[in-house]
PDB file of N, CA and C in Angstrom:
ATOM      1  N   MET A   1     155.181-129.686 107.441  1.00  0.00           N
ATOM      2  CA  MET A   1     154.907-130.579 106.284  1.00  0.00           C
ATOM      3  C   MET A   1     156.757-130.883 105.609  1.00  0.00           C
ATOM      4  N   GLY A   2     156.664-132.129 105.252  1.00  0.00           N
ATOM      5  CA  GLY A   2     157.766-132.502 104.345  1.00  0.00           C
ATOM      6  C   GLY A   2     158.219-131.911 103.171  1.00  0.00           C
ATOM      7  N   ASN A   3     159.280-131.868 102.373  1.00  0.00           N
ATOM      8  CA  ASN A   3     160.142-131.115 101.527  1.00  0.00           C
ATOM      9  C   ASN A   3     159.386-131.973  99.603  1.00  0.00           C
ATOM     10  N   PHE A   4     158.277-131.313  99.243  1.00  0.00           N
ATOM     11  CA  PHE A   4     157.581-131.300  98.421  1.00  0.00           C
ATOM     12  C   PHE A   4     158.106-130.632  96.650  1.00  0.00           C
ATOM     13  N   VAL A   5     158.847-130.623  96.674  1.00  0.00           N
ATOM     14  CA  VAL A   5     159.400-130.108  95.414  1.00  0.00           C
ATOM     15  C   VAL A   5     160.044-131.108  94.161  1.00  0.00           C
ATOM     16  N   ARG A   6     160.083-132.139  94.741  1.00  0.00           N
ATOM     17  CA  ARG A   6     159.546-132.796  92.736  1.00  0.00           C
ATOM     18  C   ARG A   6     158.999-132.261  91.406  1.00  0.00           C
ATOM     19  N   MET A   7     159.355-131.503  91.310  1.00  0.00           N
ATOM     20  CA  MET A   7     158.855-130.873  89.733  1.00  0.00           C
ATOM     21  C   MET A   7     158.022-132.263  88.326  1.00  0.00           C
ATOM     22  N   LEU A   8     156.384-131.539  88.363  1.00  0.00           N
ATOM     23  CA  LEU A   8     156.002-132.342  88.050  1.00  0.00           C
ATOM     24  C   LEU A   8     155.788-131.551  86.403  1.00  0.00           C
ATOM     25  N   ILE A   9     156.170-132.196  85.275  1.00  0.00           N
ATOM     26  CA  ILE A   9     155.231-131.109  84.424  1.00  0.00           C
ATOM     27  C   ILE A   9     153.963-131.130  83.999  1.00  0.00           C
ATOM     28  N   GLY A  10     153.973-129.602  84.283  1.00  0.00           N
ATOM     29  CA  GLY A  10     152.731-129.673  83.381  1.00  0.00           C
ATOM     30  C   GLY A  10     151.379-129.728  84.924  1.00  0.00           C
ATOM     31  N   HIS A  11     152.500-129.448  85.891  1.00  0.00           N
ATOM     32  CA  HIS A  11     151.919-129.339  86.866  1.00  0.00           C
ATOM     33  C   HIS A  11     152.324-127.777  88.350  1.00  0.00           C
ATOM     34  N   SER A  12     152.716-127.186  87.212  1.00  0.00           N
ATOM     35  CA  SER A  12     153.387-126.423  88.281  1.00  0.00           C
ATOM     36  C   SER A  12     152.460-125.555  89.229  1.00  0.00           C
ATOM     37  N   ARG A  13     151.237-125.464  88.539  1.00  0.00           N
ATOM     38  CA  ARG A  13     149.816-124.537  88.761  1.00  0.00           C
ATOM     39  C   ARG A  13     149.125-124.586  90.293  1.00  0.00           C
ATOM     40  N   GLN A  14     149.270-126.267  89.602  1.00  0.00           N
ATOM     41  CA  GLN A  14     148.843-127.047  90.811  1.00  0.00           C
ATOM     42  C   GLN A  14     150.056-127.671  92.138  1.00  0.00           C
ATOM     43  N   LEU A  15     151.183-127.532  91.677  1.00  0.00           N
ATOM     44  CA  LEU A  15     151.904-128.085  92.841  1.00  0.00           C
ATOM     45  C   LEU A  15     151.971-126.783  93.910  1.00  0.00           C
ATOM     46  N   ALA A  16     152.060-125.421  93.029  1.00  0.00           N
ATOM     47  CA  ALA A  16     151.583-123.940  93.569  1.00  0.00           C
ATOM     48  C   ALA A  16     150.720-123.418  94.474  1.00  0.00           C
ATOM     49  N   TYR A  17     149.383-124.173  94.239  1.00  0.00           N
ATOM     50  CA  TYR A  17     148.192-123.877  95.443  1.00  0.00           C
ATOM     51  C   TYR A  17     148.454-124.375  96.572  1.00  0.00           C
ATOM     52  N   LEU A  18     148.764-125.710  96.027  1.00  0.00           N
ATOM     53  CA  LEU A  18     149.193-126.985  97.211  1.00  0.00           C
ATOM     54  C   LEU A  18     150.527-125.932  98.249  1.00  0.00           C
ATOM     55  N   LYS A  19     151.053-126.118  97.749  1.00  0.00           N
ATOM     56  CA  LYS A  19     153.021-125.552  98.378  1.00  0.00           C
ATOM     57  C   LYS A  19     151.642-123.931  99.382  1.00  0.00           C
ATOM     58  N   LYS A  20     151.152-123.084  98.121  1.00  0.00           N
ATOM     59  CA  LYS A  20     150.485-121.931  99.330  1.00  0.00           C
ATOM     60  C   LYS A  20     150.146-122.700 100.311  1.00  0.00           C
ATOM     61  N   ALA A  21     148.872-123.396 100.208  1.00  0.00           N
ATOM     62  CA  ALA A  21     147.919-123.488 101.553  1.00  0.00           C
ATOM     63  C   ALA A  21     148.416-124.439 102.189  1.00  0.00           C
ATOM     64  N   ALA A  22     149.439-125.176 102.321  1.00  0.00           N
ATOM     65  CA  ALA A  22     150.335-125.919 103.664  1.00  0.00           C
ATOM     66  C   ALA A  22     150.917-124.491 103.898  1.00  0.00           C
ATOM     67  N   ALA A  23     150.932-124.084 103.356  1.00  0.00           N
ATOM     68  CA  ALA A  23     152.616-122.559 103.863  1.00  0.00           C
ATOM     69  C   ALA A  23     151.705-121.611 104.534  1.00  0.00           C
ATOM     70  N   ASN A  24     150.117-121.743 104.419  1.00  0.00           N
ATOM     71  CA  ASN A  24     149.185-120.526 105.345  1.00  0.00           C
ATOM     72  C   ASN A  24     148.103-121.147 106.406  1.00  0.00           C
ATOM     73  N   GLY A  25     148.526-122.887 106.250  1.00  0.00           N
ATOM     74  CA  GLY A  25     147.856-123.782 107.474  1.00  0.00           C
ATOM     75  C   GLY A  25     146.549-123.280 106.744  1.00  0.00           C
ATOM     76  N   MET A  26     145.908-123.306 105.305  1.00  0.00           N
ATOM     77  CA  MET A  26     144.928-123.606 104.812  1.00  0.00           C
ATOM     78  C   MET A  26     144.391-124.650 104.133  1.00  0.00           C
ATOM     79  N   LEU A  27     145.152-126.737 104.701  1.00  0.00           N
ATOM     80  CA  LEU A  27     144.882-127.515 104.134  1.00  0.00           C
ATOM     81  C   LEU A  27     143.049-127.803 104.529  1.00  0.00           C
ATOM     82  N   GLY A  28     142.986-128.162 103.421  1.00  0.00           N
ATOM     83  CA  GLY A  28     141.572-128.756 102.981  1.00  0.00           C
ATOM     84  C   GLY A  28     141.743-130.831 104.231  1.00  0.00           C
ATOM     85  N   HIS A  29     140.782-131.024 104.379  1.00  0.00           N
ATOM     86  CA  HIS A  29     140.536-132.100 105.048  1.00  0.00           C
ATOM     87  C   HIS A  29     140.840-133.495 103.452  1.00  0.00           C
ATOM     88  N   ALA A  30     140.354-133.120 102.225  1.00  0.00           N
ATOM     89  CA  ALA A  30     141.165-133.997 100.811  1.00  0.00           C
ATOM     90  C   ALA A  30     141.011-133.155  99.987  1.00  0.00           C
ATOM     91  N   TYR A  31     141.480-133.695  99.600  1.00  0.00           N
ATOM     92  CA  TYR A  31     142.010-133.622  97.737  1.00  0.00           C
ATOM     93  C   TYR A  31     141.625-133.736  97.005  1.00  0.00           C
ATOM     94  N   LEU A  32     140.861-133.686  95.421  1.00  0.00           N
ATOM     95  CA  LEU A  32     140.264-134.592  94.434  1.00  0.00           C
ATOM     96  C   LEU A  32     141.235-133.863  93.153  1.00  0.00           C
ATOM     97  N   PHE A  33     142.100-134.992  93.361  1.00  0.00           N
ATOM     98  CA  PHE A  33     142.980-135.317  91.978  1.00  0.00           C
ATOM     99  C   PHE A  33     142.214-135.294  90.742  1.00  0.00           C
ATOM    100  N   GLU A  34     141.725-135.054  89.461  1.00  0.00           N
ATOM    101  CA  GLU A  34     141.095-135.539  88.455  1.00  0.00           C
ATOM    102  C   GLU A  34     140.849-134.623  87.364  1.00  0.00           C
ATOM    103  N   GLY A  35     141.221-135.434  86.800  1.00  0.00           N
ATOM    104  CA  GLY A  35     142.044-134.752  85.036  1.00  0.00           C
ATOM    105  C   GLY A  35     141.680-136.831  83.851  1.00  0.00           C
ATOM    106  N   PRO A  36     142.295-135.824  82.800  1.00  0.00           N
ATOM    107  CA  PRO A  36     142.595-136.774  81.839  1.00  0.00           C
ATOM    108  C   PRO A  36     143.821-137.788  82.581  1.00  0.00           C
ATOM    109  N   LYS A  37     143.243-139.248  81.510  1.00  0.00           N
ATOM    110  CA  LYS A  37     144.332-140.291  82.205  1.00  0.00           C
ATOM    111  C   LYS A  37     145.988-139.933  81.732  1.00  0.00           C
ATOM    112  N   ARG A  38     146.573-140.373  82.508  1.00  0.00           N
ATOM    113  CA  ARG A  38     147.552-141.203  82.628  1.00  0.00           C
ATOM    114  C   ARG A  38     148.814-139.220  82.162  1.00  0.00           C
ATOM    115  N   VAL A  39     147.978-138.211  82.895  1.00  0.00           N
ATOM    116  CA  VAL A  39     149.095-137.262  83.530  1.00  0.00           C
ATOM    117  C   VAL A  39     149.426-136.752  84.636  1.00  0.00           C
ATOM    118  N   GLY A  40     149.232-137.734  85.448  1.00  0.00           N
ATOM    119  CA  GLY A  40     150.289-137.467  86.800  1.00  0.00           C
ATOM    120  C   GLY A  40     149.022-137.407  87.979  1.00  0.00           C
ATOM    121  N   LYS A  41     148.163-137.615  87.675  1.00  0.00           N
ATOM    122  CA  LYS A  41     147.666-137.425  89.187  1.00  0.00           C
ATOM    123  C   LYS A  41     147.451-138.628  90.567  1.00  0.00           C
ATOM    124  N   MET A  42     147.738-139.637  90.032  1.00  0.00           N
ATOM    125  CA  MET A  42     148.526-140.404  91.454  1.00  0.00           C
ATOM    126  C   MET A  42     149.457-139.341  91.521  1.00  0.00           C
ATOM    127  N   THR A  43     150.262-139.418  90.857  1.00  0.00           N
ATOM    128  CA  THR A  43     152.416-139.613  91.306  1.00  0.00           C
ATOM    129  C   THR A  43     152.142-138.062  92.044  1.00  0.00           C
ATOM    130  N   ALA A  44     151.266-136.980  91.435  1.00  0.00           N
ATOM    131  CA  ALA A  44     150.892-135.727  91.875  1.00  0.00           C
ATOM    132  C   ALA A  44     150.177-135.751  93.505  1.00  0.00           C
ATOM    133  N   ALA A  45     149.835-136.749  93.438  1.00  0.00           N
ATOM    134  CA  ALA A  45     148.878-136.968  95.100  1.00  0.00           C
ATOM    135  C   ALA A  45     149.476-138.120  96.311  1.00  0.00           C
ATOM    136  N   LEU A  46     150.368-138.767  95.239  1.00  0.00           N
ATOM    137  CA  LEU A  46     151.380-139.376  96.079  1.00  0.00           C
ATOM    138  C   LEU A  46     152.255-138.605  96.695  1.00  0.00           C
ATOM    139  N   GLU A  47     152.612-137.714  96.021  1.00  0.00           N
ATOM    140  CA  GLU A  47     153.681-137.082  96.210  1.00  0.00           C
ATOM    141  C   GLU A  47     153.586-136.182  97.364  1.00  0.00           C
ATOM    142  N   TRP A  48     152.285-135.483  97.102  1.00  0.00           N
ATOM    143  CA  TRP A  48     151.882-134.845  98.071  1.00  0.00           C
ATOM    144  C   TRP A  48     151.359-135.557  98.904  1.00  0.00           C
ATOM    145  N   ALA A  49     150.516-135.781  99.438  1.00  0.00           N
ATOM    146  CA  ALA A  49     150.516-137.272 100.306  1.00  0.00           C
ATOM    147  C   ALA A  49     152.187-137.468 101.285  1.00  0.00           C
ATOM    148  N   SER A  50     152.960-137.651 100.827  1.00  0.00           N
ATOM    149  CA  SER A  50     153.829-138.559 101.466  1.00  0.00           C
ATOM    150  C   SER A  50     154.699-137.499 102.190  1.00  0.00           C
ATOM    151  N   SER A  51     154.324-136.190 101.100  1.00  0.00           N
ATOM    152  CA  SER A  51     155.262-134.601 101.857  1.00  0.00           C
ATOM    153  C   SER A  51     154.410-134.673 103.884  1.00  0.00           C
ATOM    154  N   PHE A  52     154.092-134.919 104.341  1.00  0.00           N
ATOM    155  CA  PHE A  52     153.479-135.034 105.450  1.00  0.00           C
ATOM    156  C   PHE A  52     154.139-136.057 105.948  1.00  0.00           C
ATOM    157  N   PHE A  53     154.872-136.836 105.367  1.00  0.00           N
ATOM    158  CA  PHE A  53     155.147-138.243 106.660  1.00  0.00           C
ATOM    159  C   PHE A  53     156.833-138.429 106.767  1.00  0.00           C
ATOM    160  N   PRO A  54     157.413-139.280 107.764  1.00  0.00           N
ATOM    161  CA  PRO A  54     159.162-139.151 107.461  1.00  0.00           C
ATOM    162  C   PRO A  54     158.766-139.534 106.840  1.00  0.00           C
ATOM    163  N   THR A  55     160.532-139.720 106.361  1.00  0.00           N
ATOM    164  CA  THR A  55     160.394-140.482 105.354  1.00  0.00           C
ATOM    165  C   THR A  55     160.639-141.815 105.435  1.00  0.00           C
ATOM    166  N   SER A  56     160.744-142.606 106.962  1.00  0.00           N
ATOM    167  CA  SER A  56     160.952-143.553 106.915  1.00  0.00           C
ATOM    168  C   SER A  56     159.240-144.713 106.695  1.00  0.00           C
ATOM    169  N   GLU A  57     158.350-143.885 106.404  1.00  0.00           N
ATOM    170  CA  GLU A  57     156.499-143.773 106.520  1.00  0.00           C
ATOM    171  C   GLU A  57     156.114-143.824 105.207  1.00  0.00           C
ATOM    172  N   ARG A  58     157.734-143.329 104.000  1.00  0.00           N
ATOM    173  CA  ARG A  58     156.788-142.413 102.410  1.00  0.00           C
ATOM    174  C   ARG A  58     156.681-144.040 101.336  1.00  0.00           C
ATOM    175  N   GLY A  59     157.423-144.867 101.834  1.00  0.00           N
ATOM    176  CA  GLY A  59     157.384-146.201 101.241  1.00  0.00           C
ATOM    177  C   GLY A  59     156.140-146.975 101.477  1.00  0.00           C
ATOM    178  N   PHE A  60     155.487-146.271 102.181  1.00  0.00           N
ATOM    179  CA  PHE A  60     153.884-147.332 102.559  1.00  0.00           C
ATOM    180  C   PHE A  60     153.181-146.118 101.995  1.00  0.00           C
ATOM    181  N   VAL A  61     153.660-144.987 101.900  1.00  0.00           N
ATOM    182  CA  VAL A  61     152.536-144.404 100.747  1.00  0.00           C
ATOM    183  C   VAL A  61     152.320-144.423  99.441  1.00  0.00           C
ATOM    184  N   ALA A  62     152.939-144.802  98.983  1.00  0.00           N
ATOM    185  CA  ALA A  62     154.106-144.817  97.497  1.00  0.00           C
ATOM    186  C   ALA A  62     153.122-146.287  97.666  1.00  0.00           C
ATOM    187  N   ALA A  63     152.740-147.062  98.114  1.00  0.00           N
ATOM    188  CA  ALA A  63     152.423-148.517  98.193  1.00  0.00           C
ATOM    189  C   ALA A  63     151.108-149.058  98.569  1.00  0.00           C
ATOM    190  N   LEU A  64     150.919-147.436  98.620  1.00  0.00           N
ATOM    191  CA  LEU A  64     148.955-147.612  99.617  1.00  0.00           C
ATOM    192  C   LEU A  64     149.043-148.815 101.038  1.00  0.00           C
ATOM    193  N   SER A  65     149.918-149.020 101.405  1.00  0.00           N
ATOM    194  CA  SER A  65     149.181-149.289 102.527  1.00  0.00           C
ATOM    195  C   SER A  65     149.152-148.767 103.605  1.00  0.00           C
ATOM    196  N   HIS A  66     149.250-147.407 103.343  1.00  0.00           N
ATOM    197  CA  HIS A  66     149.647-146.419 104.612  1.00  0.00           C
ATOM    198  C   HIS A  66     148.637-146.410 105.245  1.00  0.00           C
ATOM    199  N   PRO A  67     148.524-146.221 106.661  1.00  0.00           N
ATOM    200  CA  PRO A  67     147.180-147.048 107.251  1.00  0.00           C
ATOM    201  C   PRO A  67     146.578-145.344 107.209  1.00  0.00           C
ATOM    202  N   ASP A  68     147.464-144.214 107.353  1.00  0.00           N
ATOM    203  CA  ASP A  68     146.511-142.688 107.374  1.00  0.00           C
ATOM    204  C   ASP A  68     146.510-142.258 106.048  1.00  0.00           C
ATOM    205  N   VAL A  69     146.273-142.852 104.924  1.00  0.00           N
ATOM    206  CA  VAL A  69     146.269-142.192 103.198  1.00  0.00           C
ATOM    207  C   VAL A  69     145.036-143.135 102.611  1.00  0.00           C
ATOM    208  N   ILE A  70     144.123-142.787 102.464  1.00  0.00           N
ATOM    209  CA  ILE A  70     143.237-143.182 102.125  1.00  0.00           C
ATOM    210  C   ILE A  70     142.930-143.351 100.308  1.00  0.00           C
ATOM    211  N   VAL A  71     142.715-143.848  99.067  1.00  0.00           N
ATOM    212  CA  VAL A  71     142.704-143.343  97.989  1.00  0.00           C
ATOM    213  C   VAL A  71     141.411-144.027  97.301  1.00  0.00           C
ATOM    214  N   LEU A  72     140.652-142.794  96.605  1.00  0.00           N
ATOM    215  CA  LEU A  72     139.614-143.809  95.862  1.00  0.00           C
ATOM    216  C   LEU A  72     139.542-143.515  94.802  1.00  0.00           C
ATOM    217  N   SER A  73     139.201-144.229  93.834  1.00  0.00           N
ATOM    218  CA  SER A  73     139.605-144.417  92.759  1.00  0.00           C
ATOM    219  C   SER A  73     138.143-145.610  92.246  1.00  0.00           C
ATOM    220  N   ARG A  74     137.681-144.632  90.373  1.00  0.00           N
ATOM    221  CA  ARG A  74     136.477-145.814  89.997  1.00  0.00           C
ATOM    222  C   ARG A  74     136.872-146.723  89.858  1.00  0.00           C
ATOM    223  N   GLU A  75     138.342-147.359  89.412  1.00  0.00           N
ATOM    224  CA  GLU A  75     138.846-148.314  88.935  1.00  0.00           C
ATOM    225  C   GLU A  75     139.207-149.251  89.968  1.00  0.00           C
ATOM    226  N   ARG A  76     139.590-148.445  91.099  1.00  0.00           N
ATOM    227  CA  ARG A  76     139.963-149.598  91.587  1.00  0.00           C
ATOM    228  C   ARG A  76     139.112-150.270  92.150  1.00  0.00           C
ATOM    229  N   HIS A  77     137.224-149.230  92.522  1.00  0.00           N
ATOM    230  CA  HIS A  77     136.411-149.962  92.768  1.00  0.00           C
ATOM    231  C   HIS A  77     135.753-151.175  91.791  1.00  0.00           C
ATOM    232  N   LEU A  78     135.986-150.910  90.669  1.00  0.00           N
ATOM    233  CA  LEU A  78     135.184-151.615  90.091  1.00  0.00           C
ATOM    234  C   LEU A  78     136.438-152.689  89.566  1.00  0.00           C
ATOM    235  N   ALA A  79     137.584-152.952  90.180  1.00  0.00           N
ATOM    236  CA  ALA A  79     138.390-153.949  90.144  1.00  0.00           C
ATOM    237  C   ALA A  79     138.455-154.468  91.134  1.00  0.00           C
ATOM    238  N   GLU A  80     137.833-154.187  92.648  1.00  0.00           N
ATOM    239  CA  GLU A  80     137.459-154.918  93.350  1.00  0.00           C
ATOM    240  C   GLU A  80     136.237-155.416  93.793  1.00  0.00           C
ATOM    241  N   GLU A  81     135.125-154.253  92.635  1.00  0.00           N
ATOM    242  CA  GLU A  81     133.749-155.526  92.360  1.00  0.00           C
ATOM    243  C   GLU A  81     133.853-157.152  91.495  1.00  0.00           C
ATOM    244  N   ALA A  82     134.685-157.065  90.676  1.00  0.00           N
ATOM    245  CA  ALA A  82     134.710-157.777  89.801  1.00  0.00           C
ATOM    246  C   ALA A  82     135.310-159.151  90.427  1.00  0.00           C
ATOM    247  N   GLU A  83     136.272-158.297  90.966  1.00  0.00           N
ATOM    248  CA  GLU A  83     136.721-159.552  91.890  1.00  0.00           C
ATOM    249  C   GLU A  83     136.321-160.070  93.122  1.00  0.00           C
ATOM    250  N   GLU A  84     135.340-159.825  93.281  1.00  0.00           N
ATOM    251  CA  GLU A  84     134.242-159.996  94.897  1.00  0.00           C
ATOM    252  C   GLU A  84     133.576-160.630  94.028  1.00  0.00           C
ATOM    253  N   GLN A  85     132.967-160.386  92.633  1.00  0.00           N
ATOM    254  CA  GLN A  85     132.187-161.231  91.728  1.00  0.00           C
ATOM    255  C   GLN A  85     132.663-162.523  91.423  1.00  0.00           C
ATOM    256  N   GLU A  86     134.026-162.898  91.458  1.00  0.00           N
ATOM    257  CA  GLU A  86     134.118-163.635  91.074  1.00  0.00           C
ATOM    258  C   GLU A  86     134.461-164.816  92.579  1.00  0.00           C
ATOM    259  N   ASN A  87     134.289-164.471  93.646  1.00  0.00           N
ATOM    260  CA  ASN A  87     134.534-165.305  94.403  1.00  0.00           C
ATOM    261  C   ASN A  87     133.136-165.443  94.731  1.00  0.00           C
ATOM    262  N   THR A  88     131.889-164.454  94.229  1.00  0.00           N
ATOM    263  CA  THR A  88     130.621-165.461  95.215  1.00  0.00           C
ATOM    264  C   THR A  88     129.725-165.988  93.917  1.00  0.00           C
ATOM    265  N   ILE A  89     129.647-167.401  94.869  1.00  0.00           N
ATOM    266  CA  ILE A  89     128.597-168.173  93.673  1.00  0.00           C
ATOM    267  C   ILE A  89     127.540-168.047  93.570  1.00  0.00           C
ATOM    268  N   SER A  90     126.529-167.929  92.730  1.00  0.00           N
ATOM    269  CA  SER A  90     125.201-167.497  92.352  1.00  0.00           C
ATOM    270  C   SER A  90     124.599-168.765  92.792  1.00  0.00           C
ATOM    271  N   ILE A  91     123.068-168.803  93.654  1.00  0.00           N
ATOM    272  CA  ILE A  91     122.509-170.879  92.993  1.00  0.00           C
ATOM    273  C   ILE A  91     121.108-170.262  92.678  1.00  0.00           C
TER     274      ILE A  91
END
């Protein structure tokens, strides 16, 4: 695992859990970062994910363009759905 040491304010308990899971070889196949808006969920998730990649690939993780990182979100789904509807012609 890479160096996941950036401190995210208000996330020390979550950071400790993730670090402990990694150190003990007890990582899950997926993690859900859930909570109120604008508290740093995406930042924490991307920092966590990027810590498993070489430095040269971390920019792709941050840009959500790395093929091994999948981000699921309701907002993203709704935006994609709206874009799809814009490109559809009803007859």
